[in-house]
Amino acid sequence: MTDKSKVFVYPKDVSAFGFDWGKLSLTVAPEVNGAERFSGGVVDLPSGKGHARHNHPGAEEIIFVISGHGEQMVEDEKGNPVVKKVGPGCTIYVPESRFHSTLNTGDGPMQLFVVYSPAGPELGLRELPDFRLLPPGGRH
């Protein structure tokens, strides 16, 4: 249920999408607080885990590394994978429909903030075989 008064949201306050590779807590989205043009949230990746190569048809994505270290792949316009080491403070821009993946290569957890524009592609994650909905404050 959308609550347009939810303008200050912590990841622990919302249900999360849990996966074998980590979790996504949507803190801004049409279904969370009525955001109309984008959605976003916090991704937690345990050491050695990451999300496989995928894309979001029709949407751009921003990935901001809050903590931890990893390898980020974003394919170039010809479909060639470009891999860079990333760490806290790095912003990754994923152009519309471009394939990408993230792997936590550090010894500890990696935390990201992701933004999708337009909102919606993250809802497709519910169709993945390892998806489970975690209650607010829950762990995977």
Tab-separated table of C-alpha atoms in Angstrom:
chain	number	residue	atom	x	y	z
A	1	MET	CA	0.000	0.000	0.000
A	2	THR	CA	1.363	3.372	-1.047
A	3	ASP	CA	1.903	5.913	1.722
A	4	LYS	CA	2.777	9.295	0.159
A	5	SER	CA	3.766	10.628	3.592
A	6	LYS	CA	6.757	8.222	3.655
A	7	VAL	CA	9.445	10.729	2.715
A	8	PHE	CA	12.073	9.532	5.227
A	9	VAL	CA	12.616	5.792	4.809
A	10	TYR	CA	15.248	3.437	6.210
A	11	PRO	CA	15.846	0.003	4.627
A	12	LYS	CA	14.713	-1.679	7.873
A	13	ASP	CA	11.310	0.028	7.498
A	14	VAL	CA	10.326	-1.704	4.247
A	15	SER	CA	9.997	-5.280	3.079
A	16	ALA	CA	12.970	-6.453	1.029
A	17	PHE	CA	13.533	-8.663	-1.976
A	18	GLY	CA	15.752	-11.521	-0.770
A	19	PHE	CA	17.910	-13.643	-3.085
A	20	ASP	CA	20.717	-16.158	-2.766
A	21	TRP	CA	23.115	-13.290	-3.675
A	22	GLY	CA	21.797	-10.699	-1.202
A	23	LYS	CA	18.843	-8.376	-0.870
A	24	LEU	CA	17.237	-5.214	-2.255
A	25	SER	CA	15.262	-2.913	0.031
A	26	LEU	CA	13.201	-0.499	-2.076
A	27	THR	CA	13.045	2.748	-0.111
A	28	VAL	CA	11.568	4.873	-2.876
A	29	ALA	CA	9.112	3.496	-5.428
A	30	PRO	CA	5.547	4.005	-6.634
A	31	GLU	CA	4.323	1.235	-4.300
A	32	VAL	CA	6.322	2.549	-1.303
A	33	ASN	CA	5.735	6.294	-1.337
A	34	GLY	CA	4.223	7.250	-4.670
A	35	ALA	CA	7.434	8.165	-6.519
A	36	GLU	CA	6.429	8.691	-10.145
A	37	ARG	CA	9.573	8.931	-12.269
A	38	PHE	CA	12.073	6.600	-10.597
A	39	SER	CA	12.559	3.959	-7.932
A	40	GLY	CA	15.512	3.055	-5.792
A	41	GLY	CA	16.835	1.335	-2.765
A	42	VAL	CA	19.653	-0.288	-0.885
A	43	VAL	CA	21.351	-3.469	-2.103
A	44	ASP	CA	23.297	-5.606	0.367
A	45	LEU	CA	25.795	-8.102	-1.072
A	46	PRO	CA	27.659	-10.529	1.222
A	47	SER	CA	31.347	-11.161	0.508
A	48	GLY	CA	31.815	-13.246	-2.637
A	49	LYS	CA	28.244	-12.688	-3.819
A	50	GLY	CA	26.806	-10.573	-6.616
A	51	HIS	CA	24.113	-10.319	-9.201
A	52	ALA	CA	24.684	-11.971	-12.546
A	53	ARG	CA	24.679	-10.246	-15.928
A	54	HIS	CA	21.241	-8.760	-16.556
A	55	ASN	CA	19.577	-5.680	-17.981
A	56	HIS	CA	16.500	-3.533	-17.451
A	57	PRO	CA	14.786	-3.039	-20.827
A	58	GLY	CA	13.740	0.581	-21.308
A	59	ALA	CA	15.331	1.824	-18.075
A	60	GLU	CA	18.543	3.501	-16.991
A	61	GLU	CA	20.199	2.673	-13.671
A	62	ILE	CA	22.525	4.462	-11.284
A	63	ILE	CA	24.557	2.396	-8.823
A	64	PHE	CA	26.307	4.195	-5.955
A	65	VAL	CA	28.781	2.245	-3.814
A	66	ILE	CA	28.147	3.079	-0.150
A	67	SER	CA	30.609	0.580	1.325
A	68	GLY	CA	32.688	-2.419	0.390
A	69	HIS	CA	34.692	-3.250	-2.722
A	70	GLY	CA	33.846	-5.138	-5.853
A	71	GLU	CA	33.966	-5.532	-9.584
A	72	GLN	CA	31.360	-3.815	-11.714
A	73	MET	CA	30.722	-4.826	-15.301
A	74	VAL	CA	28.806	-2.618	-17.735
A	75	GLU	CA	28.735	-3.590	-21.394
A	76	ASP	CA	29.689	-0.929	-23.923
A	77	GLU	CA	27.447	0.046	-26.832
A	78	LYS	CA	28.782	-2.904	-28.867
A	79	GLY	CA	28.020	-5.445	-26.108
A	80	ASN	CA	31.623	-5.848	-24.940
A	81	PRO	CA	31.967	-6.224	-21.156
A	82	VAL	CA	33.890	-3.424	-19.433
A	83	VAL	CA	34.942	-4.420	-15.882
A	84	LYS	CA	36.287	-1.995	-13.262
A	85	LYS	CA	37.155	-2.288	-9.586
A	86	VAL	CA	34.800	-0.094	-7.533
A	87	GLY	CA	34.661	1.073	-3.946
A	88	PRO	CA	32.974	3.561	-1.614
A	89	GLY	CA	31.935	6.781	-3.332
A	90	CYS	CA	31.941	5.400	-6.883
A	91	THR	CA	28.888	6.125	-9.035
A	92	ILE	CA	28.188	3.745	-11.911
A	93	TYR	CA	25.875	4.828	-14.731
A	94	VAL	CA	24.163	1.996	-16.607
A	95	PRO	CA	22.687	3.309	-19.886
A	96	GLU	CA	19.191	2.275	-20.943
A	97	SER	CA	18.804	-1.497	-21.455
A	98	ARG	CA	22.581	-2.094	-21.045
A	99	PHE	CA	23.726	-5.418	-19.562
A	100	HIS	CA	25.646	-5.197	-16.274
A	101	SER	CA	26.665	-7.204	-13.191
A	102	THR	CA	28.164	-6.576	-9.746
A	103	LEU	CA	30.386	-8.857	-7.648
A	104	ASN	CA	31.492	-8.205	-4.075
A	105	THR	CA	35.219	-9.065	-4.101
A	106	GLY	CA	35.923	-7.702	-0.611
A	107	ASP	CA	36.243	-9.493	2.711
A	108	GLY	CA	33.130	-7.852	4.166
A	109	PRO	CA	29.664	-6.834	3.020
A	110	MET	CA	29.140	-4.470	0.107
A	111	GLN	CA	26.294	-1.960	0.173
A	112	LEU	CA	24.970	-0.075	-2.840
A	113	PHE	CA	22.231	2.447	-3.506
A	114	VAL	CA	20.521	1.880	-6.848
A	115	VAL	CA	18.130	4.088	-8.807
A	116	TYR	CA	15.995	2.969	-11.759
A	117	SER	CA	14.385	5.397	-14.196
A	118	PRO	CA	11.629	4.943	-15.028
A	119	ALA	CA	10.426	2.939	-12.043
A	120	GLY	CA	9.383	-0.640	-12.563
A	121	PRO	CA	12.219	-2.875	-13.797
A	122	GLU	CA	13.047	-3.941	-10.251
A	123	LEU	CA	9.612	-5.559	-9.945
A	124	GLY	CA	10.724	-8.140	-12.518
A	125	LEU	CA	13.103	-9.459	-9.858
A	126	ARG	CA	10.068	-11.024	-8.177
A	127	GLU	CA	10.022	-13.573	-11.025
A	128	LEU	CA	13.500	-14.947	-10.272
A	129	PRO	CA	13.532	-18.507	-8.882
A	130	ASP	CA	15.426	-17.573	-5.688
A	131	PHE	CA	13.185	-14.546	-4.874
A	132	ARG	CA	11.630	-14.317	-1.439
A	133	LEU	CA	9.877	-11.357	0.174
A	134	LEU	CA	11.447	-10.465	3.511
A	135	PRO	CA	9.371	-8.617	6.126
A	136	PRO	CA	10.501	-5.176	7.329
A	137	GLY	CA	13.584	-5.566	9.502
A	138	GLY	CA	14.063	-9.119	8.148
A	139	ARG	CA	17.261	-10.832	7.123
A	140	HIS	CA	17.929	-13.160	4.205
